[in-house]
Amino acid sequence: MLPYTDGISEAQDKSGVFCPVGRSADLLTSPDPDEALESLYADVFRHTGGELHDNSAARLLIRKPGHGSPY
């Protein structure tokens, strides 16, 4: 699960296009949450040209199989 603030989803490129966060799902494949979030932020910075004009936060929650849940 990836909850994030509007500072990420409303990050705009020079044309005013919002960051398409949905395309970032492929970037979150690393089993290390820190690495996955680094990939997400790198993508956001590429989209904006290296700047964010709003505060942002994201937290990646990964469920590891076999840790108390049958699912």
Short mmCIF file of C-alpha atoms in Angstrom, two decimals:
data_model
loop_
_atom_site.label_atom_id
_atom_site.label_comp_id
_atom_site.label_asym_id
_atom_site.label_seq_id
_atom_site.Cartn_x
_atom_site.Cartn_y
_atom_site.Cartn_z
CA MET A 1 0.00 0.00 0.00
CA LEU A 2 1.31 3.45 -0.90
CA PRO A 3 -0.36 6.36 0.86
CA TYR A 4 1.03 9.71 -0.32
CA THR A 5 0.23 13.39 -0.05
CA ASP A 6 -0.90 15.75 -2.76
CA GLY A 7 2.61 17.15 -2.95
CA ILE A 8 3.41 14.07 -5.03
CA SER A 9 0.22 13.65 -7.05
CA GLU A 10 -0.01 17.37 -7.81
CA ALA A 11 3.66 17.83 -8.71
CA GLN A 12 3.65 19.46 -12.13
CA ASP A 13 6.00 19.52 -15.06
CA LYS A 14 6.81 22.77 -16.88
CA SER A 15 3.62 22.41 -18.95
CA GLY A 16 1.47 22.10 -15.83
CA VAL A 17 0.79 18.38 -16.23
CA PHE A 18 0.36 16.58 -12.91
CA CYS A 19 2.66 13.70 -12.06
CA PRO A 20 1.03 10.43 -13.19
CA VAL A 21 1.62 8.54 -9.95
CA GLY A 22 -0.25 5.49 -11.26
CA ARG A 23 2.58 4.75 -13.68
CA SER A 24 4.90 4.47 -10.68
CA ALA A 25 3.63 1.04 -9.66
CA ASP A 26 6.42 -0.59 -11.68
CA LEU A 27 8.96 1.42 -9.68
CA LEU A 28 7.83 -0.11 -6.39
CA THR A 29 8.97 -3.66 -7.08
CA SER A 30 12.04 -3.63 -4.85
CA PRO A 31 11.61 -5.72 -1.70
CA ASP A 32 13.38 -2.91 0.16
CA PRO A 33 10.83 -0.14 0.92
CA ASP A 34 13.54 2.53 1.09
CA GLU A 35 14.83 1.66 -2.38
CA ALA A 36 11.30 1.57 -3.77
CA LEU A 37 10.50 5.02 -2.35
CA GLU A 38 13.78 6.39 -3.70
CA SER A 39 12.68 5.18 -7.15
CA LEU A 40 9.29 6.86 -6.72
CA TYR A 41 10.84 10.19 -5.70
CA ALA A 42 13.38 9.98 -8.53
CA ASP A 43 10.48 9.59 -10.96
CA VAL A 44 8.64 12.56 -9.45
CA PHE A 45 11.79 14.70 -9.69
CA ARG A 46 12.29 13.64 -13.33
CA HIS A 47 8.70 14.67 -14.03
CA THR A 48 9.08 18.09 -12.43
CA GLY A 49 12.56 18.81 -13.70
CA GLY A 50 14.12 18.44 -10.26
CA GLU A 51 11.92 20.61 -8.06
CA LEU A 52 8.92 20.13 -5.79
CA HIS A 53 6.95 23.26 -4.92
CA ASP A 54 4.91 21.64 -2.15
CA ASN A 55 5.76 19.44 0.77
CA SER A 56 5.38 15.74 0.16
CA ALA A 57 5.28 12.50 2.06
CA ALA A 58 4.91 8.86 1.10
CA ARG A 59 4.97 5.65 3.05
CA LEU A 60 5.23 2.24 1.45
CA LEU A 61 3.76 -0.65 3.39
CA ILE A 62 4.82 -4.12 2.30
CA ARG A 63 3.26 -7.28 3.73
CA LYS A 64 5.68 -10.13 3.93
CA PRO A 65 4.10 -13.57 3.43
CA GLY A 66 4.19 -15.82 6.46
CA HIS A 67 4.07 -13.09 9.09
CA GLY A 68 0.86 -13.95 10.93
CA SER A 69 -1.51 -13.79 7.96
CA PRO A 70 -2.71 -16.61 5.72
CA TYR A 71 -3.04 -14.17 2.79
#
